[in-house]
XYZ file of C-alpha atoms in Angstrom:
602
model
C -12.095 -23.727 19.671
C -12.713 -24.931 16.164
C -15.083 -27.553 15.716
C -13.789 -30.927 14.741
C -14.864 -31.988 11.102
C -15.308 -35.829 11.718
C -17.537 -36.777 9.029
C -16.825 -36.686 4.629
C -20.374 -35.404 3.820
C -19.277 -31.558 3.888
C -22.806 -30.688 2.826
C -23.582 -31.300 6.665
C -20.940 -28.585 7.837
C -21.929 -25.348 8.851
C -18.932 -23.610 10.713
C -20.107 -20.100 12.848
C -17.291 -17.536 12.780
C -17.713 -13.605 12.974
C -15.298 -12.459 9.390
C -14.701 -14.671 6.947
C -11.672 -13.736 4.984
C -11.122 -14.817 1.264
C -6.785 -14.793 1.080
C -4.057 -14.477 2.096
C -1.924 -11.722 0.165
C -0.938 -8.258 1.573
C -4.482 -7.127 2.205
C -6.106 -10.254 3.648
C -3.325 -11.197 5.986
C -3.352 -7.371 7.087
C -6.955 -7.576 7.550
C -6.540 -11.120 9.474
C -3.879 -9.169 11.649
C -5.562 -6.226 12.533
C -8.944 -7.772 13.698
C -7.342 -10.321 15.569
C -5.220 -7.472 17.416
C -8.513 -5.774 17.870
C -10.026 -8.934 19.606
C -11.936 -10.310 16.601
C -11.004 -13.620 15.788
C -11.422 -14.084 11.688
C -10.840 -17.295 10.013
C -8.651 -16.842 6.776
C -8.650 -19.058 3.796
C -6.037 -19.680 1.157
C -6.723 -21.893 -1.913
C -2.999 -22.665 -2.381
C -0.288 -24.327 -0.006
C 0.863 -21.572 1.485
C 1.666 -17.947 0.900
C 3.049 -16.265 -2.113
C 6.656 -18.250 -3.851
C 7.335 -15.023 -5.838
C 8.531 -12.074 -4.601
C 5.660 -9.889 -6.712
C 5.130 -6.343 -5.199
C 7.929 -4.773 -3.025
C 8.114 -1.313 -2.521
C 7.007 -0.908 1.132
C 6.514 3.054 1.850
C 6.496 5.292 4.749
C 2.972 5.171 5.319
C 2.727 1.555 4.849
C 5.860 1.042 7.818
C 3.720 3.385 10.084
C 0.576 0.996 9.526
C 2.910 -2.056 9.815
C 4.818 -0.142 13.196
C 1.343 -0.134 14.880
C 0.126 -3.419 13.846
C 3.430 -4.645 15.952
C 5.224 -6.097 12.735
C 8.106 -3.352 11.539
C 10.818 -4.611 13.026
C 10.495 -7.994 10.653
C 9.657 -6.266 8.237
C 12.811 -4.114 8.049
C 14.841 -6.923 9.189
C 13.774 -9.008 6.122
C 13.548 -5.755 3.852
C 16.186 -4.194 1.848
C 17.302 -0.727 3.425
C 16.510 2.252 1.893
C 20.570 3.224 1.443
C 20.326 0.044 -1.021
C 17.319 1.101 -3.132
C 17.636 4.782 -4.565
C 20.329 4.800 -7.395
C 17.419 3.803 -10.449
C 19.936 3.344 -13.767
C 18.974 3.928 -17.278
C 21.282 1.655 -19.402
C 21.729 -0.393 -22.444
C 22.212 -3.934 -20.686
C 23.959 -3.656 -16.848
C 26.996 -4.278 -18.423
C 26.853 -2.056 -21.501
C 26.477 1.905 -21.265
C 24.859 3.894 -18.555
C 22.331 6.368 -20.313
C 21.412 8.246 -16.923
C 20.302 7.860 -13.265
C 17.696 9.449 -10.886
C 17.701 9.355 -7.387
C 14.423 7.604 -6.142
C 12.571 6.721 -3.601
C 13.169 9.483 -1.515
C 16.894 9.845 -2.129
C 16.328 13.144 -4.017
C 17.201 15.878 -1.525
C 13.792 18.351 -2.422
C 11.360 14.490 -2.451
C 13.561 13.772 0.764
C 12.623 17.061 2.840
C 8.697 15.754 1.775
C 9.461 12.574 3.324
C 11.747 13.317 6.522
C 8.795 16.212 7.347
C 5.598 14.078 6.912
C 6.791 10.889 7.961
C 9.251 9.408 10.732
C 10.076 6.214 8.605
C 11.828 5.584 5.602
C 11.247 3.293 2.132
C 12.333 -0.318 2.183
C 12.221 -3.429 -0.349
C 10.050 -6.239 0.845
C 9.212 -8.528 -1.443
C 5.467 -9.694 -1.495
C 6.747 -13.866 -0.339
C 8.441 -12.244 3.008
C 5.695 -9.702 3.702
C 2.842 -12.676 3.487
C 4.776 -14.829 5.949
C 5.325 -11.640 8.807
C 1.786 -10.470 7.884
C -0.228 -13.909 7.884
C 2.377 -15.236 10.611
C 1.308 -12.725 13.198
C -2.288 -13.044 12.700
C -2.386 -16.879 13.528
C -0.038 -16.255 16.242
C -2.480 -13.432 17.500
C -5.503 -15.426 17.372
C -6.564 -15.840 13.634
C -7.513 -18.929 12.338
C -5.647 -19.799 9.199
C -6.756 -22.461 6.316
C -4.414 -23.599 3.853
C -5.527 -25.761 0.974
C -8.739 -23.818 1.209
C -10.669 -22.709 -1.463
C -13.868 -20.370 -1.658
C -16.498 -21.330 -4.115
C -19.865 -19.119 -3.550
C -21.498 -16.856 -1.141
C -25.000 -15.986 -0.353
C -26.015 -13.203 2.267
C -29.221 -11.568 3.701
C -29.764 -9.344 6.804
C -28.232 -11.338 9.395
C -25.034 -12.453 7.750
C -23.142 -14.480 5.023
C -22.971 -18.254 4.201
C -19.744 -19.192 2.190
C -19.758 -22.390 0.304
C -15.809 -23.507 0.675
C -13.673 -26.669 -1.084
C -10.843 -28.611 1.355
C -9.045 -28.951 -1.843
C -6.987 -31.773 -0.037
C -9.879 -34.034 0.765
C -12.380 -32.786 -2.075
C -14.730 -31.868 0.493
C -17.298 -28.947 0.631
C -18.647 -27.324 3.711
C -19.928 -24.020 4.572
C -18.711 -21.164 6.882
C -21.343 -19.015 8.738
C -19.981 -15.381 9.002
C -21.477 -11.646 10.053
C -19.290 -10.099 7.128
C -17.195 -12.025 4.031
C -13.770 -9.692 3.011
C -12.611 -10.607 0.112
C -8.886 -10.268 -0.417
C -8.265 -13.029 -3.360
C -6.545 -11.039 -5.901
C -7.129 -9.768 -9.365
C -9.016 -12.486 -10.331
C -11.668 -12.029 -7.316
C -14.518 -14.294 -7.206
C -15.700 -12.341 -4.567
C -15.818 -9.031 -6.436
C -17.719 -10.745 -9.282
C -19.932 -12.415 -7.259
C -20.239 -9.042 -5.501
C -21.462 -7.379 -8.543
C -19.186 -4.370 -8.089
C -19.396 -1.520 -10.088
C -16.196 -1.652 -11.828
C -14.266 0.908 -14.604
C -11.427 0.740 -16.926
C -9.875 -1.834 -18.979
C -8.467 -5.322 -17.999
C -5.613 -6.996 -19.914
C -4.044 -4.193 -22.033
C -0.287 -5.593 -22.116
C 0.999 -8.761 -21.451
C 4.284 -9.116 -19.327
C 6.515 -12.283 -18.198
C 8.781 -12.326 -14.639
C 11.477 -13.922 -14.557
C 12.554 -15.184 -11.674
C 16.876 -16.096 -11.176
C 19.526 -16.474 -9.079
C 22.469 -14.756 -10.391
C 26.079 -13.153 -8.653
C 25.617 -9.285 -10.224
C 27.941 -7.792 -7.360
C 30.367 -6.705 -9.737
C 27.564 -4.441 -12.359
C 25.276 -2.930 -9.283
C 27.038 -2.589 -6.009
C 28.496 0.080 -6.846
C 24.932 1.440 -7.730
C 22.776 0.255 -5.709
C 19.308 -0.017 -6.604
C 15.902 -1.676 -6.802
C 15.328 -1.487 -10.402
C 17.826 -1.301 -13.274
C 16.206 0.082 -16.668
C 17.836 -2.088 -19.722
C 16.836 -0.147 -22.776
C 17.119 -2.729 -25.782
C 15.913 -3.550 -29.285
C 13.254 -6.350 -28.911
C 12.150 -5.488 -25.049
C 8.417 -4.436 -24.797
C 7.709 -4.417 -21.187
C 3.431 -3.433 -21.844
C 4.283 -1.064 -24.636
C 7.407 0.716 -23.303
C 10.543 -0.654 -25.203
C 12.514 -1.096 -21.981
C 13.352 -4.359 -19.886
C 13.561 -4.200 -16.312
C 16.183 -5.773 -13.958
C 14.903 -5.969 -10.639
C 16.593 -6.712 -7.316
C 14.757 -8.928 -4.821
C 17.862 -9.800 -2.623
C 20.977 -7.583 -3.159
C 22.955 -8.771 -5.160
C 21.870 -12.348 -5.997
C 18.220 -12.926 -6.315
C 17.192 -10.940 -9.224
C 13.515 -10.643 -11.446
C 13.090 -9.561 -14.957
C 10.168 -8.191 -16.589
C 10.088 -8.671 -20.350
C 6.943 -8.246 -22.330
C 4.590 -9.950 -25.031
C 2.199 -9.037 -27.694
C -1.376 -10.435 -26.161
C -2.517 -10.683 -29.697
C 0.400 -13.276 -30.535
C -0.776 -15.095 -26.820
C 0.820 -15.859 -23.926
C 4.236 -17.535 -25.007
C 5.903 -20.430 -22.959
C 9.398 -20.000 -22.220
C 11.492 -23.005 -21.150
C 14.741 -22.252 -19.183
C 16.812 -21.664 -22.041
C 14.610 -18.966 -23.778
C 14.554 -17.199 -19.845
C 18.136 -17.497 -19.630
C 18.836 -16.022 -23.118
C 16.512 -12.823 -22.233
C 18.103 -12.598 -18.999
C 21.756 -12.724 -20.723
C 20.625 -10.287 -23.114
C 19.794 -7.697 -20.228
C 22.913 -8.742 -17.845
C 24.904 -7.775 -21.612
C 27.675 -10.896 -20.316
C 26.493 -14.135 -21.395
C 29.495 -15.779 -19.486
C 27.461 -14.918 -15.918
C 26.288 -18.215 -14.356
C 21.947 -17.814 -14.513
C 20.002 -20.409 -12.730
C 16.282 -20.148 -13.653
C 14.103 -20.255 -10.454
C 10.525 -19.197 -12.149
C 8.768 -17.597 -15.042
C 5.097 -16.534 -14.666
C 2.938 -14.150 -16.702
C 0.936 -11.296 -15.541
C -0.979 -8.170 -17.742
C -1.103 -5.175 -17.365
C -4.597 -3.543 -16.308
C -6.494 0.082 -16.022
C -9.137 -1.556 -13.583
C -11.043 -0.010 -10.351
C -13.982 -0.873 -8.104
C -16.190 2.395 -7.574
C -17.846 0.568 -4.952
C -16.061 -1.854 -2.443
C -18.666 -3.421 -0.709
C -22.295 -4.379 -1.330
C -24.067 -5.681 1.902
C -22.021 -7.336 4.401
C -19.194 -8.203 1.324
C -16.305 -6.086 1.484
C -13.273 -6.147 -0.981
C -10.214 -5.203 -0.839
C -6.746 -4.717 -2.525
C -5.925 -6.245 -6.008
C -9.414 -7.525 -5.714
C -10.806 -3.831 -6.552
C -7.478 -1.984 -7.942
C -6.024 -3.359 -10.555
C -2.813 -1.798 -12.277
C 0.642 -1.804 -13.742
C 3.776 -1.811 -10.824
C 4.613 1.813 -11.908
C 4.517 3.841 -8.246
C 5.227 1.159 -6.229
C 1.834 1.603 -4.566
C 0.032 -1.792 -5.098
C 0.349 -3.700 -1.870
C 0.875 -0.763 0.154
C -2.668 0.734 -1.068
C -3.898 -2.879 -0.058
C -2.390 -2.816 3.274
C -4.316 0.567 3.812
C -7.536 -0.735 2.942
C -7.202 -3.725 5.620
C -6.638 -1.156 7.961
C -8.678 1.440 7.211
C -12.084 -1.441 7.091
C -10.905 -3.338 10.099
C -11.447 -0.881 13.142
C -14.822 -0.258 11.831
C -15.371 -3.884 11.653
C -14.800 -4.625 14.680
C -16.109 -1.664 16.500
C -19.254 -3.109 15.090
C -18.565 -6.053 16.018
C -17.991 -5.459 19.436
C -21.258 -2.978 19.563
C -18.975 0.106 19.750
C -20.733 1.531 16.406
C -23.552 1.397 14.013
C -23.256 -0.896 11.058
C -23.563 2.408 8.951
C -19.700 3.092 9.517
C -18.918 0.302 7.593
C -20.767 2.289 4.464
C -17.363 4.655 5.276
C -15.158 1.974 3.780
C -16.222 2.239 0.475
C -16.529 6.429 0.870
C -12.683 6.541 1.782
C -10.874 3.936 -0.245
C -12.870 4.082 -3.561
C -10.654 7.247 -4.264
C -7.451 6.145 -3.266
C -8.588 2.988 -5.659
C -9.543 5.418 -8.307
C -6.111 7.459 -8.189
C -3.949 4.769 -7.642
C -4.853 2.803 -10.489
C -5.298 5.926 -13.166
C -2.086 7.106 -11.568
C -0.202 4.380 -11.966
C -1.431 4.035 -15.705
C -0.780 7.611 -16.176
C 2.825 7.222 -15.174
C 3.664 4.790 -17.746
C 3.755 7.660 -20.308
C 6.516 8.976 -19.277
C 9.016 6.609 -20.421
C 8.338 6.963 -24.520
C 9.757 10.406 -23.931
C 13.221 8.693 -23.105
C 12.958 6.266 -26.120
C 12.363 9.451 -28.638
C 15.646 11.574 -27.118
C 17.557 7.870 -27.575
C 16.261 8.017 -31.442
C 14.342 4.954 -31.433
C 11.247 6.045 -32.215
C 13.378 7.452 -35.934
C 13.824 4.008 -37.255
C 12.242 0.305 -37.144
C 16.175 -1.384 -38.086
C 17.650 -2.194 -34.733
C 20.930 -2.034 -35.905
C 20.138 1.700 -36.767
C 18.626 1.668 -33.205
C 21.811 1.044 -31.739
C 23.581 4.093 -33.978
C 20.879 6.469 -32.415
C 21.919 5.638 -29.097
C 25.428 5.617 -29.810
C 25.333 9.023 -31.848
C 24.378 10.480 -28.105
C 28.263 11.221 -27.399
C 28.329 13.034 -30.444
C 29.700 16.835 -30.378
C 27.008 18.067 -32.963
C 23.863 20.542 -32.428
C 21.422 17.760 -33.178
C 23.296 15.666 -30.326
C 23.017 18.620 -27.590
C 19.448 18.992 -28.065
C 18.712 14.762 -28.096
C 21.003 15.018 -24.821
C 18.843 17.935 -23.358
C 16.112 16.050 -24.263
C 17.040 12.701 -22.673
C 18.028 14.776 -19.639
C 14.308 16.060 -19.227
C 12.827 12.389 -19.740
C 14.936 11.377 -17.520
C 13.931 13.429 -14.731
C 9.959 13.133 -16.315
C 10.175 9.696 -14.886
C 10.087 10.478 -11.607
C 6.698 10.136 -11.805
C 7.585 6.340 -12.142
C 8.602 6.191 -8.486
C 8.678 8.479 -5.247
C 5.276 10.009 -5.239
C 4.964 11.147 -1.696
C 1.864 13.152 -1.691
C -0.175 10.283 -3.341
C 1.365 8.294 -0.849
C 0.478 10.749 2.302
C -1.674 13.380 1.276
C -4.970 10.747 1.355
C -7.964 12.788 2.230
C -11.172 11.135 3.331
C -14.440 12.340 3.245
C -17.529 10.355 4.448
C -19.420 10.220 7.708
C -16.377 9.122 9.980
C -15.264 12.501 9.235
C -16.627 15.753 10.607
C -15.790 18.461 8.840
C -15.097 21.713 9.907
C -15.712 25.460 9.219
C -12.087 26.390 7.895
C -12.103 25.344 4.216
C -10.143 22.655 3.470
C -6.603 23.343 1.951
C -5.751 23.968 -1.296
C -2.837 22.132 -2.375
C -0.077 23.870 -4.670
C 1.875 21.949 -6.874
C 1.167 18.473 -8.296
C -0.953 17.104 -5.497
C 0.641 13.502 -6.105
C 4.057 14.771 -5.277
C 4.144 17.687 -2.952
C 3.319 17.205 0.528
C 0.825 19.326 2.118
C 0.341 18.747 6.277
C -2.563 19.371 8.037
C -4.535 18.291 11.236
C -8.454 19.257 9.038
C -10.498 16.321 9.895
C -10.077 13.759 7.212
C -6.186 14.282 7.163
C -3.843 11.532 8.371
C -2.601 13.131 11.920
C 0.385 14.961 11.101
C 3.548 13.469 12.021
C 5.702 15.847 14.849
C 8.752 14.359 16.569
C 8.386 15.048 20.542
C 9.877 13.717 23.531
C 9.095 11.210 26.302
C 12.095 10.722 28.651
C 14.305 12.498 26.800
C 13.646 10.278 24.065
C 11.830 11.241 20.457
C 8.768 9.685 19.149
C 6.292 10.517 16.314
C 2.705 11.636 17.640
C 1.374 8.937 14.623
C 3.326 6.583 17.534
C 1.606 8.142 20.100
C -1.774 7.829 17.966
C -3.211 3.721 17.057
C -3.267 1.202 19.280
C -6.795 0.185 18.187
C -7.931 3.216 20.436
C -9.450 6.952 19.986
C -7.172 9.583 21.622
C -7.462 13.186 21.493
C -4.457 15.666 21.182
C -4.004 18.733 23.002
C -2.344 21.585 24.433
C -0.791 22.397 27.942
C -4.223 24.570 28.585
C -6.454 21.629 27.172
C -6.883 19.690 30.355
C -10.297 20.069 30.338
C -10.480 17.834 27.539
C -9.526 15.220 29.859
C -12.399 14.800 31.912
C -14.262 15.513 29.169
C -12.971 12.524 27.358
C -13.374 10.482 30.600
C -17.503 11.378 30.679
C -17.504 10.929 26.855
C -15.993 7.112 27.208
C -17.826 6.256 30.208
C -21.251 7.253 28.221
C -20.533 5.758 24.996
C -17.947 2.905 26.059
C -15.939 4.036 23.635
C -12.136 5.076 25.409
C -10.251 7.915 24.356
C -7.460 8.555 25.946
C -6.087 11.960 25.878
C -2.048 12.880 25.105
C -1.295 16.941 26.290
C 1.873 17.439 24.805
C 3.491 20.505 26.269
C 6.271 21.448 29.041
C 5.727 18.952 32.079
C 3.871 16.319 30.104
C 4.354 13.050 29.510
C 5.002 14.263 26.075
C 6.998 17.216 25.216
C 7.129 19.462 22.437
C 10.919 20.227 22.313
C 11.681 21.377 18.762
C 8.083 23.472 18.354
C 6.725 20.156 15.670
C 3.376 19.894 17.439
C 2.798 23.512 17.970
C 3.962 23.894 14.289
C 1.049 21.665 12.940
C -1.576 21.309 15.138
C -3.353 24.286 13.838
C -5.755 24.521 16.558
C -5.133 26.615 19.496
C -3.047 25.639 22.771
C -6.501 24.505 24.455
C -7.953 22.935 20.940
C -7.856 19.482 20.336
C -7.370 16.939 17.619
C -9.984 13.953 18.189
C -7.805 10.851 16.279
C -9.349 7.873 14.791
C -7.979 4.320 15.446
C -6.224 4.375 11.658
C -5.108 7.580 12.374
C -6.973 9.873 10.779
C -8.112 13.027 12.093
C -12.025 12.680 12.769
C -12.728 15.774 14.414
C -10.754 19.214 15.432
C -11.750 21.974 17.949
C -10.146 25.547 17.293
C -10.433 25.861 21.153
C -11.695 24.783 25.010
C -14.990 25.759 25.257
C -17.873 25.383 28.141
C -19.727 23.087 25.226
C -16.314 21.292 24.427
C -17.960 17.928 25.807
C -20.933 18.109 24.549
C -19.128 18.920 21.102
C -16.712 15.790 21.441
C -19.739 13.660 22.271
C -21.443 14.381 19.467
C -18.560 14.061 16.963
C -17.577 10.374 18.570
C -21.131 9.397 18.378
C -21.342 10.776 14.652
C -18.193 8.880 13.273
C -19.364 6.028 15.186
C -22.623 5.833 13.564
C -24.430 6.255 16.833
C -27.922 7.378 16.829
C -28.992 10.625 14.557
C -29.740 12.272 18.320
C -26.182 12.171 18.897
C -24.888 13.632 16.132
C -25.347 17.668 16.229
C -21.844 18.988 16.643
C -20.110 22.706 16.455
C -16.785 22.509 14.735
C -14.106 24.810 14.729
């Protein structure tokens, strides 16, 4: 039970909780969710009000809706989200009402990105915007036992051995006290005082564009529904979205809560639009100034090229925007910050609960510095693919924008110069792909770090651009391979099977050794694992061949599966050292004593 704060002398306040977490956006609320599922009971804080007001990042991907499925939360999250049949039809055009330059299927409406998808993943994309997601998220985790400040903002920390004392501001009542904590996450954004404070190694470059949103309500039915999409590409003379030349029309509610993205030269500083000089951009991108526009927000954002290499230092641990920082290009922002929450919060509380060695936490930082790393040089990277589109449109030929407008016009010509701009335009087009569906980036994460044991078989080597093709595996290190099987007649993924906050180890019909051996394994480290044989007169049956397909260990091997489901540990086959084996590869990713750690691998 909280303690009551009776007195106005905060200096006097010392509040005891076990995580102290520092916001309340896509990777704080997850992290509030997750622990308190797990048992752990954080307390949350949130300078402002409440959550988010605009709808900021929204592409929600597969692997994101499998980490939301086990946290409990899909269902809201695709009843508030836009389906996927809504989102794929991405339109290259000169305003929504003027001329269509080109489409491309995205988001896994492409047939060859949506045989990736459909094999490595039971779920599908949706559109949540960042204000809905907050309020399931942050929602859940008070209703499962977090404890949730509003109004609440964090100031300083100071830690030694033991644990972390946070200096916090009521900013209602001016008041400061202090929160007592065994570890301080700190989720607070782009701006993170925790991450400074922190002294994180960071790399890269902050503020290299400057962009505005524009937030309005507005009836489009009659330009998009026939094309539905999430994002509507308005190339104009005057838009400069960070350096591209293009505008952006974004859905956020089909078809009558819209954003724009418009940019600014940061050397000219940040302008300040009133309603009319929103509306007039927004007219200018609709192309039919008749269309009634009712301004909701405008807010300014740049774009960065910034990542931790580091994401913790002591008992600090950041997370999300706090330690990636990047353009919206990929759609990966709050998903990667959803899969940090997750990814830090089983080890968290497996400490916590004395389940492992405060040297998995170290893991954190091993795993998810990459995925940092790649997602925000990716993501960079990708906006390079759009001048391509401008030079086959003839823009780059001439600074007059009435000239502008003869390039793009001169398109339907029948001469040889026109062919080649239209072949040209028809490979940028399909260049920019690399805008949008990326699904190996998305599910081809490898981690490597000492809640991994690796084995002897090398570890794959991917063909193709690794940030679009999909490669499966079960190595250790992989995300468990999704395979549809059968429980009453009825399909589920094994990455359904998998989670739960639990261990589990996958096997064969002549695995069921494993089982006792996973019962003297839990009983000795206190650890459960709980074993799934998926074969003919299992619980689990592999009816179409998936499991058998992918496992790549033997029909008596086994895949030992982290709580975040990841693959920690494989065994080619059943063995008369298979316990002693498991025992040693649960006590290594646990971070149990070095005596516990000699494993053979297959």
């Amino acid at each position: 039970m909280p303690e009551k704060i009776e007195a106005l002398n905060g200096s006097d306040i010392t509040l005891q909780r076990e995580v102290l977490i520092v916001g309340t956006g896509p990777a704080g609320s997850t992290a509030a969710l997750s622990l308190a599922r797990l048992g752990i009971k954080p307390m949350v804080i949130n300078k402002f009000g409440w959550t988010a007001r605009t709808p900021r990042a929204h592409i929600t991907n597969p692997r994101t809706l499998e980490v939301l499925t086990d946290l409990g939360v899909s269902d809201d999250a695709k009843l508030y989200g836009t389906p996927f049949d809504l989102m794929g039809e991405n339109t290259y055009c000169t305003s929504l009402a003027g001329e269509e330059l080109g489409r491309i299927r995205t988001w896994g409406v492409k047939p060859d990105r949506a045989l990736d998808y459909a094999s490595a993943s039971p779920e599908k994309f949706i559109d949540l915007p960042q204000n809905y997601m907050e309020n399931i998220l942050i929602g859940s985790a008070a209703h499962s036992g977090a404890e949730v400040l509003n109004h609440t903002e964090f100031l300083s920390f100071e830690q030694d051995g033991e644990g972390v004392t946070s200096t916090l501001l009521n900013c209602t009542t001016g008041v400061t006290f202090k929160v007592r904590s065994k570890f301080l996450i700190g989720a607070d954004g782009a701006n993170s005082k925790v991450a400074e404070q922190a002294e994180l190694p960071f790399e890269g470059q902050m503020g290299k564009a400057g962009s505005i949103n524009i937030v309005f309500d507005a009836d489009l039915t009659k330009f998009v529904a026939h094309r539905p999409s999430v994002l509507y590409w308005v190339v104009q003379t005057g838009s400069d979205v960070g350096g591209l030349g293009i505008g952006t029309v974004r859905m956020v509610r089909p078809w009558h809560r819209w954003l724009t993205i418009w940019g600014y030269d940061l050397n000219d500083g940040q302008p300040d639009l009133d309603d009319h000089a929103a509306r007039q951009i927004v007219h200018n991108l609709i192309g039919d100034a008749s269309v009634d526009v009712r301004i909701d927000s405008v807010s300014y954002w740049t774009v960065n090229e910034f990542y931790a290499t580091k994401l913790s230092n002591g008992r600090v641990f950041c997370m999300g925007d706090a330690v990636h920082r990047h353009p919206p290009t990929k759609g990966l922002g709050s998903n990667v910050s959803i899969q940090d929450a997750y990814n830090l919060s089983w080890k968290m509380a497996a400490v916590l609960k004395g389940d492992a060695g405060p040297e998995i936490l170290e893991t954190y930082s091993a795993e998810r510095a990459p995925v940092a790393k790649q997602t925000v040089l990716g993501a960079n990277r990708s906006v390079t693919t759009f001048p391509p589109i401008l030079g086959a449109l003839g823009l780059f030929d001439t600074k007059d924008p009435a000239q502008m407008v003869k390039n793009i016009d001169a398109l339907a010509d029948p001469s040889g110069e026109a062919v080649e701009r239209r072949s040209a335009l028809r490979q940028a087009l399909e260049g920019s792909h690399d805008v949008f569906d990326n699904p190996g980036i998305e599910l081809n994460q490898r981690y490597q770090s000492d809640a991994v044991v690796p084995g002897n078989t090398p570890v794959q080597t991917f063909n193709g651009n690794p940030e679009i093709a999909v490669h499966i595996s079960s190595e250790p290190g992989a995300r468990l391979p999704h395979a549809w099987v059968s429980e009453d007649q009825k399909l589920v993924s094994t990455l359904y099977i998998a989670g739960h906050g639990n261990f589990c180890l996958f096997t064969g019909p002549s695995g069921r050794g494993w089982i006792d051996a996973a019962e003297a394994v839990s009983k000795a480290t206190g650890v459960p694992i709980t074993v799934h044989i998926i074969g003919p007169g299992q619980r689990y049956q592999d009816v179409y061949g998936d499991f058998a397909a992918i496992r790549e260990v033997s029909d008596s091997g086994a895949l030992l599966v982290r709580p975040d489901v990841y693959v920690g540990w494989r065994a080619h086959e059943w063995s008369e050292g298979a316990q002693d084996n498991l025992m040693s590869a649960i006590s290594r990713i646990l971070a149990k004593p070095a005596s516990e750690r000699q494993t053979k691998v297959a």
